[in-house]
Tab-separated table of C-alpha atoms in Angstrom:
chain	number	residue	atom	x	y	z
A	1	MET	CA	-106.241	197.683	-5.957
A	2	ASN	CA	-109.475	199.686	-6.062
A	3	ALA	CA	-109.199	203.343	-5.085
A	4	ARG	CA	-110.396	204.303	-1.607
A	5	ALA	CA	-113.565	206.373	-1.904
A	6	ILE	CA	-116.126	208.245	0.122
A	7	VAL	CA	-119.680	208.727	-1.135
A	8	LEU	CA	-121.940	211.737	-0.629
A	9	LEU	CA	-125.090	209.968	0.567
A	10	SER	CA	-128.255	211.966	1.146
A	11	GLY	CA	-130.561	208.955	1.349
A	12	GLY	CA	-132.238	209.841	-1.939
A	13	MET	CA	-132.486	207.557	-4.949
A	14	ASP	CA	-129.528	208.906	-6.897
A	15	SER	CA	-127.023	208.904	-4.065
A	16	VAL	CA	-128.084	205.445	-2.870
A	17	VAL	CA	-127.624	203.931	-6.327
A	18	SER	CA	-124.287	205.734	-6.630
A	19	LEU	CA	-123.247	204.113	-3.334
A	20	TYR	CA	-124.005	200.618	-4.629
A	21	GLU	CA	-122.180	201.352	-7.885
A	22	ALA	CA	-119.171	202.758	-6.046
A	23	HIS	CA	-119.140	199.713	-3.792
A	24	ARG	CA	-118.609	197.575	-6.904
A	25	THR	CA	-115.845	199.669	-8.424
A	26	HIS	CA	-114.079	201.304	-5.457
A	27	ASN	CA	-113.092	200.558	-1.895
A	28	VAL	CA	-115.775	202.658	-0.161
A	29	ILE	CA	-114.544	203.509	3.311
A	30	ALA	CA	-117.220	206.021	4.373
A	31	THR	CA	-120.409	207.781	3.407
A	32	LEU	CA	-121.177	211.404	4.246
A	33	SER	CA	-124.630	212.835	4.937
A	34	PHE	CA	-125.083	216.557	5.508
A	35	ASP	CA	-127.741	217.974	7.826
A	36	TYR	CA	-128.204	221.403	6.287
A	37	GLN	CA	-131.582	222.083	7.883
A	38	SER	CA	-133.683	221.061	4.907
A	39	LYS	CA	-137.322	220.176	5.399
A	40	HIS	CA	-136.607	216.561	4.493
A	41	ASN	CA	-133.212	215.866	6.096
A	42	HIS	CA	-134.878	213.956	8.936
A	43	ARG	CA	-136.537	211.631	6.404
A	44	GLU	CA	-133.493	211.076	4.177
A	45	ILE	CA	-130.642	210.586	6.616
A	46	PRO	CA	-131.973	207.434	8.356
A	47	PHE	CA	-132.103	205.750	4.935
A	48	ALA	CA	-128.523	206.845	4.249
A	49	ARG	CA	-127.474	205.162	7.470
A	50	TRP	CA	-129.499	202.025	6.652
A	51	HIS	CA	-127.851	201.519	3.258
A	52	SER	CA	-124.404	202.224	4.704
A	53	ASP	CA	-125.042	199.576	7.348
A	54	GLN	CA	-126.134	197.074	4.678
A	55	LEU	CA	-122.745	197.417	3.033
A	56	GLY	CA	-120.765	197.607	6.280
A	57	VAL	CA	-119.566	201.146	5.536
A	58	ARG	CA	-118.959	203.897	8.073
A	59	HIS	CA	-121.684	206.568	7.963
A	60	GLN	CA	-120.817	210.103	9.035
A	61	ILE	CA	-123.343	212.920	9.526
A	62	ILE	CA	-121.965	216.453	9.194
A	63	SER	CA	-123.957	219.399	10.503
A	64	LEU	CA	-124.320	222.438	8.252
A	65	ALA	CA	-126.840	224.098	10.552
A	66	PHE	CA	-125.639	227.569	9.595
A	67	MET	CA	-127.354	227.181	6.224
A	68	GLY	CA	-130.764	227.218	7.875
A	69	GLY	CA	-130.199	230.678	9.272
A	70	LEU	CA	-128.052	232.302	6.611
A	71	PHE	CA	-129.148	230.899	3.254
A	72	ALA	CA	-132.349	231.672	1.348
A	73	SER	CA	-134.228	228.653	-0.040
A	74	GLU	CA	-137.705	227.203	0.252
A	75	LEU	CA	-136.054	223.818	0.713
A	76	LEU	CA	-134.843	224.877	4.156
A	77	ARG	CA	-136.922	224.791	7.317
A	78	SER	CA	-136.525	228.552	7.483
A	79	GLY	CA	-138.028	228.954	3.989
A	80	GLY	CA	-141.564	229.136	2.674
A	81	PRO	CA	-143.764	226.381	1.227
A	82	ILE	CA	-142.380	223.882	-1.280
A	83	PRO	CA	-143.917	224.437	-4.735
A	84	ASP	CA	-145.798	221.671	-6.530
A	85	GLY	CA	-145.334	220.925	-10.217
A	86	HIS	CA	-142.804	219.363	-12.553
A	87	TYR	CA	-139.204	219.095	-11.426
A	88	GLU	CA	-138.016	221.190	-14.372
A	89	ASP	CA	-140.464	224.066	-13.787
A	90	MET	CA	-138.845	227.431	-13.164
A	91	SER	CA	-140.716	227.538	-9.846
A	92	MET	CA	-138.376	224.813	-8.596
A	93	LYS	CA	-135.570	227.382	-8.515
A	94	LYS	CA	-137.066	228.368	-5.174
A	95	THR	CA	-135.699	225.105	-3.780
A	96	VAL	CA	-132.086	225.780	-4.790
A	97	VAL	CA	-129.813	226.059	-1.743
A	98	PRO	CA	-127.060	228.400	-2.928
A	99	PHE	CA	-123.767	226.608	-3.623
A	100	ARG	CA	-124.844	223.603	-1.566
A	101	ASN	CA	-122.860	221.057	-3.576
A	102	GLY	CA	-119.834	223.331	-3.650
A	103	ILE	CA	-119.799	223.469	0.139
A	104	MET	CA	-120.411	219.742	0.521
A	105	LEU	CA	-117.748	218.769	-2.007
A	106	SER	CA	-115.222	221.060	-0.323
A	107	ILE	CA	-115.854	219.436	3.054
A	108	ALA	CA	-115.800	215.986	1.440
A	109	GLY	CA	-112.414	216.752	-0.103
A	110	GLY	CA	-110.940	217.645	3.272
A	111	PHE	CA	-112.503	214.585	4.885
A	112	ALA	CA	-111.250	212.346	2.075
A	113	GLU	CA	-107.672	213.488	2.510
A	114	SER	CA	-107.963	213.065	6.286
A	115	VAL	CA	-109.003	209.401	5.956
A	116	ASN	CA	-106.588	208.657	3.101
A	117	ALA	CA	-109.284	208.408	0.435
A	118	GLU	CA	-108.565	209.328	-3.163
A	119	VAL	CA	-112.083	209.683	-4.584
A	120	VAL	CA	-115.272	211.553	-3.698
A	121	THR	CA	-118.419	210.203	-5.398
A	122	ILE	CA	-121.515	212.337	-6.026
A	123	GLY	CA	-124.761	211.188	-7.656
A	124	ALA	CA	-125.700	214.352	-9.588
A	125	HIS	CA	-127.556	213.398	-12.776
A	126	ALA	CA	-128.644	214.950	-16.066
A	127	GLY	CA	-132.117	215.873	-14.818
A	128	ASP	CA	-130.664	218.159	-12.134
A	129	HIS	CA	-128.903	220.432	-14.584
A	130	SER	CA	-131.799	222.654	-15.624
A	131	ILE	CA	-132.343	224.250	-12.227
A	132	TYR	CA	-129.308	223.443	-10.079
A	133	PRO	CA	-126.127	225.171	-11.318
A	134	ASP	CA	-123.970	223.242	-8.849
A	135	CYS	CA	-125.077	219.918	-10.391
A	136	ARG	CA	-123.862	220.756	-13.885
A	137	GLU	CA	-120.962	218.896	-15.389
A	138	GLU	CA	-118.820	221.990	-15.930
A	139	PHE	CA	-119.216	222.945	-12.271
A	140	ILE	CA	-118.386	219.494	-10.932
A	141	ARG	CA	-115.366	219.249	-13.233
A	142	ALA	CA	-114.165	222.634	-11.938
A	143	MET	CA	-114.642	221.517	-8.346
A	144	GLY	CA	-112.785	218.324	-9.161
A	145	GLU	CA	-109.838	220.325	-10.418
A	146	ALA	CA	-109.934	222.470	-7.272
A	147	LEU	CA	-109.860	219.380	-5.035
A	148	ARG	CA	-107.049	217.847	-7.067
A	149	LEU	CA	-104.957	220.994	-6.774
A	150	GLY	CA	-105.866	221.671	-3.164
A	151	THR	CA	-105.031	218.278	-1.630
A	152	TYR	CA	-101.735	216.444	-1.286
A	153	ALA	CA	-103.476	213.257	-2.363
A	154	GLY	CA	-104.915	214.872	-5.498
A	155	VAL	CA	-108.441	213.908	-4.452
A	156	ARG	CA	-110.694	213.523	-7.486
A	157	ILE	CA	-114.468	213.640	-7.923
A	158	HIS	CA	-116.305	210.695	-9.451
A	159	PHE	CA	-119.675	211.637	-10.963
A	160	PRO	CA	-120.884	208.641	-12.980
A	161	PHE	CA	-124.506	209.773	-13.455
A	162	VAL	CA	-123.902	213.255	-14.830
A	163	SER	CA	-125.013	212.299	-18.364
A	164	ILE	CA	-127.851	209.878	-17.585
A	165	THR	CA	-131.488	210.315	-16.614
A	166	LYS	CA	-133.354	209.481	-13.427
A	167	ALA	CA	-135.107	206.606	-15.225
A	168	GLU	CA	-131.732	205.126	-16.152
A	169	ILE	CA	-130.658	205.412	-12.528
A	170	VAL	CA	-133.802	203.524	-11.493
A	171	ARG	CA	-133.002	200.742	-13.974
A	172	LEU	CA	-129.429	200.563	-12.714
A	173	GLY	CA	-130.647	200.456	-9.132
A	174	GLN	CA	-132.891	197.514	-9.941
A	175	GLN	CA	-129.914	195.688	-11.449
A	176	ARG	CA	-128.036	196.288	-8.182
A	177	SER	CA	-131.027	195.096	-6.100
A	178	VAL	CA	-131.445	198.513	-4.454
A	179	ASP	CA	-134.438	198.684	-2.095
A	180	PHE	CA	-136.027	201.911	-3.330
A	181	SER	CA	-138.648	201.748	-0.595
A	182	ARG	CA	-135.784	202.738	1.699
A	183	THR	CA	-134.987	205.983	-0.129
A	184	TRP	CA	-136.548	209.417	0.206
A	185	SER	CA	-137.292	212.148	-2.358
A	186	CYS	CA	-140.152	214.363	-1.130
A	187	TYR	CA	-139.028	217.903	-0.363
A	188	LYS	CA	-141.900	218.452	2.075
A	189	GLY	CA	-140.621	215.842	4.511
A	190	GLY	CA	-143.989	214.522	5.695
A	191	GLU	CA	-144.915	211.081	6.943
A	192	VAL	CA	-145.214	209.819	3.350
A	193	HIS	CA	-144.189	211.238	-0.029
A	194	CYS	CA	-146.619	213.992	-1.021
A	195	GLY	CA	-146.639	212.921	-4.682
A	196	ALA	CA	-147.036	216.486	-5.950
A	197	CYS	CA	-143.818	218.421	-5.280
A	198	GLY	CA	-141.156	218.534	-7.973
A	199	ALA	CA	-139.025	215.855	-6.334
A	200	CYS	CA	-141.989	213.475	-6.010
A	201	VAL	CA	-143.070	214.123	-9.586
A	202	GLU	CA	-139.549	213.368	-10.795
A	203	ARG	CA	-139.493	210.154	-8.758
A	204	ARG	CA	-142.883	208.998	-10.065
A	205	GLU	CA	-141.949	209.881	-13.644
A	206	ALA	CA	-138.641	207.990	-13.398
A	207	PHE	CA	-140.352	204.734	-12.448
A	208	MET	CA	-142.978	205.238	-15.171
A	209	VAL	CA	-140.370	205.877	-17.875
A	210	ALA	CA	-138.265	202.958	-16.634
A	211	GLU	CA	-141.427	200.796	-16.695
A	212	LEU	CA	-140.652	199.450	-13.246
A	213	PHE	CA	-142.759	199.040	-10.114
A	214	ASP	CA	-142.623	202.045	-7.784
A	215	PRO	CA	-142.760	200.856	-4.137
A	216	THR	CA	-143.284	204.381	-2.796
A	217	GLU	CA	-146.359	205.376	-0.802
A	218	TYR	CA	-147.701	208.731	-2.054
A	219	LEU	CA	-150.290	210.999	-0.503
A	220	THR	CA	-151.588	211.792	-3.985
A	221	ILE	CA	-151.085	210.192	-7.391
A	222	SER	CA	-152.703	212.818	-9.586
A	223	PRO	CA	-151.552	212.889	-13.248
A	224	ILE	CA	-147.915	213.839	-13.836
A	225	PRO	CA	-147.865	217.544	-14.753
A	226	PRO	CA	-146.305	218.448	-18.098
A	227	ARG	CA	-142.814	219.845	-18.334
A	228	ALA	CA	-142.675	223.614	-18.671
A	229	ARG	CA	-142.082	224.876	-22.180
A	230	ALA	CA	-138.667	226.427	-22.771
């Protein structure tokens, strides 16, 4: 019997593809979206609900409103403007929400045990590692050990994308017939994707590298900026 799982589902590309993958390999009983007062939560979360509904899976929104008032990040509504440029630029550190994934995984572990789930799935991928410390493999493995030790059920974390690129996720999503037009990346949270912030640049680059059609509407499609030199 497939393990019972919950999926952290922001409504972005990575988490949506991870949902469809988990649905093939696990018994997904719920998805969790967190409203942490980011500038783009209101654009992402409806897509998370839509994909959950497509698969007949319970969708739960959890408020982390305290982050908006207590944490420092340009990604939050309380922060300053979102920087433009390549996703791996050092300027993108301004969008880090301190320990965000640690907090979300902790809550997910408690929720999982409460609904008799054994697995928590997160879609962190290799491209996140350079600027987000709580997306790195060593961190997620450590959190996995903490959840295992801290729950009667020995809840474990499943992180299938940690060693693959965004382009590979796009290819996998196409194989799973994921509707990428119903996902959101732009950190600015406008009516359409801006096309210039780090998250939009990463999204555009992923489709280009994957050599697949990008169904996203962008405000601008200026040339992809180069990656910052190490």
